[in-house]
Amino acid sequence: QVQLVESGGGLVQPGGSLRLSCVSSRSTFSISAMGWYRQAPGKERELVARAISGGTTNYGDSVKGRFTIFRDNAKNTVYLQMNSLKPEDTAVYYCNAFIRSTGLMYWGQGTQVTVSS
């Protein structure tokens, strides 16, 4: 069982920045991939960014060049640095953890990000 707790969401103006944090109850050394997904009202959940053990990162097309995901295994935390935010980035952001050896995936409770003037 893995518990994920997100923080850092809020209201920000277009062009602004936010950093989301996700703390894992399990050592992130043992987690195959950690990532961030988001879901806007009326839309499907989509991948924002994913960091795979070994250093590989993947980003959704809409956030490439603006968002950065990074893991701090010493703190069992994954971060999402979001820059140049746009109104279309408004969504609930969910932290995700995948453990390949069990095939299990875990989700956090979500944190709201609202980009508006």
PDB file of C-alpha atoms in Angstrom, residues 22-110:
ATOM      1  CA  CYS A  22       3.670  14.764  -3.585  1.00  0.00           C
ATOM      2  CA  VAL A  23       4.966  12.884  -0.564  1.00  0.00           C
ATOM      3  CA  SER A  24       4.917   9.101  -0.650  1.00  0.00           C
ATOM      4  CA  SER A  25       4.470   6.856   2.381  1.00  0.00           C
ATOM      5  CA  ARG A  26       6.775   4.333   0.688  1.00  0.00           C
ATOM      6  CA  SER A  27      10.366   4.921  -0.257  1.00  0.00           C
ATOM      7  CA  THR A  28      10.410   6.301  -3.776  1.00  0.00           C
ATOM      8  CA  PHE A  29      13.494   4.196  -4.443  1.00  0.00           C
ATOM      9  CA  SER A  30      11.089   1.253  -4.697  1.00  0.00           C
ATOM     10  CA  ILE A  31       8.558   2.993  -6.933  1.00  0.00           C
ATOM     11  CA  SER A  32       9.011   2.349 -10.640  1.00  0.00           C
ATOM     12  CA  ALA A  33       7.370   5.528 -11.873  1.00  0.00           C
ATOM     13  CA  MET A  34       5.866   8.589 -10.281  1.00  0.00           C
ATOM     14  CA  GLY A  35       3.874  11.124 -12.155  1.00  0.00           C
ATOM     15  CA  TRP A  36       1.287  13.836 -12.296  1.00  0.00           C
ATOM     16  CA  TYR A  37      -2.028  13.669 -14.091  1.00  0.00           C
ATOM     17  CA  ARG A  38      -4.750  16.271 -14.307  1.00  0.00           C
ATOM     18  CA  GLN A  39      -8.457  16.368 -14.926  1.00  0.00           C
ATOM     19  CA  ALA A  40     -10.423  19.428 -15.927  1.00  0.00           C
ATOM     20  CA  PRO A  41     -14.233  19.577 -15.652  1.00  0.00           C
ATOM     21  CA  GLY A  42     -15.868  17.598 -18.427  1.00  0.00           C
ATOM     22  CA  LYS A  43     -12.562  16.176 -19.650  1.00  0.00           C
ATOM     23  CA  GLU A  44     -10.720  12.901 -19.242  1.00  0.00           C
ATOM     24  CA  ARG A  45      -7.746  12.568 -16.933  1.00  0.00           C
ATOM     25  CA  GLU A  46      -4.522  13.162 -18.857  1.00  0.00           C
ATOM     26  CA  LEU A  47      -0.835  12.673 -18.281  1.00  0.00           C
ATOM     27  CA  VAL A  48       1.041  15.822 -17.336  1.00  0.00           C
ATOM     28  CA  ALA A  49       4.474  14.427 -16.513  1.00  0.00           C
ATOM     29  CA  ARG A  50       6.069  11.193 -15.391  1.00  0.00           C
ATOM     30  CA  ALA A  51       9.467  10.381 -13.906  1.00  0.00           C
ATOM     31  CA  ILE A  52      10.650   6.796 -14.271  1.00  0.00           C
ATOM     32  CA  SER A  53      13.314   5.309 -12.023  1.00  0.00           C
ATOM     33  CA  GLY A  54      16.555   5.556 -13.929  1.00  0.00           C
ATOM     34  CA  GLY A  55      15.979   9.156 -14.914  1.00  0.00           C
ATOM     35  CA  THR A  56      13.619   9.068 -17.893  1.00  0.00           C
ATOM     36  CA  THR A  57      10.892  11.711 -17.936  1.00  0.00           C
ATOM     37  CA  ASN A  58       7.818  12.064 -20.117  1.00  0.00           C
ATOM     38  CA  TYR A  59       5.609  15.111 -20.601  1.00  0.00           C
ATOM     39  CA  GLY A  60       2.242  15.786 -22.126  1.00  0.00           C
ATOM     40  CA  ASP A  61       2.509  17.821 -25.324  1.00  0.00           C
ATOM     41  CA  SER A  62       0.639  20.779 -23.849  1.00  0.00           C
ATOM     42  CA  VAL A  63       3.121  21.283 -20.996  1.00  0.00           C
ATOM     43  CA  LYS A  64       6.465  20.575 -22.669  1.00  0.00           C
ATOM     44  CA  GLY A  65       8.900  23.386 -22.071  1.00  0.00           C
ATOM     45  CA  ARG A  66       6.820  24.859 -19.260  1.00  0.00           C
ATOM     46  CA  PHE A  67       6.586  22.136 -16.623  1.00  0.00           C
ATOM     47  CA  THR A  68       9.358  20.114 -15.000  1.00  0.00           C
ATOM     48  CA  ILE A  69       9.018  16.965 -12.924  1.00  0.00           C
ATOM     49  CA  PHE A  70      11.717  15.874 -10.537  1.00  0.00           C
ATOM     50  CA  ARG A  71      12.074  13.326  -7.758  1.00  0.00           C
ATOM     51  CA  ASP A  72      13.850  13.712  -4.434  1.00  0.00           C
ATOM     52  CA  ASN A  73      14.248  10.138  -3.262  1.00  0.00           C
ATOM     53  CA  ALA A  74      15.827  11.256  -0.001  1.00  0.00           C
ATOM     54  CA  LYS A  75      12.521  12.959   0.864  1.00  0.00           C
ATOM     55  CA  ASN A  76      10.232  10.399  -0.823  1.00  0.00           C
ATOM     56  CA  THR A  77       8.810  13.296  -2.784  1.00  0.00           C
ATOM     57  CA  VAL A  78       8.068  14.119  -6.393  1.00  0.00           C
ATOM     58  CA  TYR A  79       7.627  17.709  -7.502  1.00  0.00           C
ATOM     59  CA  LEU A  80       5.993  19.393 -10.450  1.00  0.00           C
ATOM     60  CA  GLN A  81       7.347  22.848 -11.223  1.00  0.00           C
ATOM     61  CA  MET A  82       4.829  24.692 -13.363  1.00  0.00           C
ATOM     62  CA  ASN A  83       5.875  27.881 -15.134  1.00  0.00           C
ATOM     63  CA  SER A  84       4.146  30.146 -17.650  1.00  0.00           C
ATOM     64  CA  LEU A  85       0.778  28.883 -16.494  1.00  0.00           C
ATOM     65  CA  LYS A  86      -2.224  29.290 -18.760  1.00  0.00           C
ATOM     66  CA  PRO A  87      -5.951  29.259 -18.014  1.00  0.00           C
ATOM     67  CA  GLU A  88      -6.185  25.909 -19.799  1.00  0.00           C
ATOM     68  CA  ASP A  89      -3.905  24.432 -17.127  1.00  0.00           C
ATOM     69  CA  THR A  90      -6.771  24.780 -14.666  1.00  0.00           C
ATOM     70  CA  ALA A  91      -7.600  21.327 -13.328  1.00  0.00           C
ATOM     71  CA  VAL A  92      -7.337  18.995 -10.382  1.00  0.00           C
ATOM     72  CA  TYR A  93      -3.828  17.580 -10.363  1.00  0.00           C
ATOM     73  CA  TYR A  94      -3.284  14.027  -9.129  1.00  0.00           C
ATOM     74  CA  CYS A  95      -0.087  12.366  -8.050  1.00  0.00           C
ATOM     75  CA  ASN A  96       0.425   8.807  -9.259  1.00  0.00           C
ATOM     76  CA  ALA A  97       2.765   5.986  -8.324  1.00  0.00           C
ATOM     77  CA  PHE A  98       3.300   2.739 -10.225  1.00  0.00           C
ATOM     78  CA  ILE A  99       5.113  -0.303  -8.890  1.00  0.00           C
ATOM     79  CA  ARG A 100       6.096  -2.616 -11.722  1.00  0.00           C
ATOM     80  CA  SER A 101       6.759  -5.682  -9.574  1.00  0.00           C
ATOM     81  CA  THR A 102       3.140  -5.760  -8.375  1.00  0.00           C
ATOM     82  CA  GLY A 103       1.439  -4.041 -11.287  1.00  0.00           C
ATOM     83  CA  LEU A 104      -0.330  -1.785  -8.815  1.00  0.00           C
ATOM     84  CA  MET A 105      -0.991   1.904  -9.289  1.00  0.00           C
ATOM     85  CA  TYR A 106      -1.794   4.408  -6.563  1.00  0.00           C
ATOM     86  CA  TRP A 107      -3.359   7.869  -6.621  1.00  0.00           C
ATOM     87  CA  GLY A 108      -3.343  10.865  -4.349  1.00  0.00           C
ATOM     88  CA  GLN A 109      -6.467  12.786  -3.433  1.00  0.00           C
ATOM     89  CA  GLY A 110      -5.766  15.612  -5.863  1.00  0.00           C
TER      90      GLY A 110
END
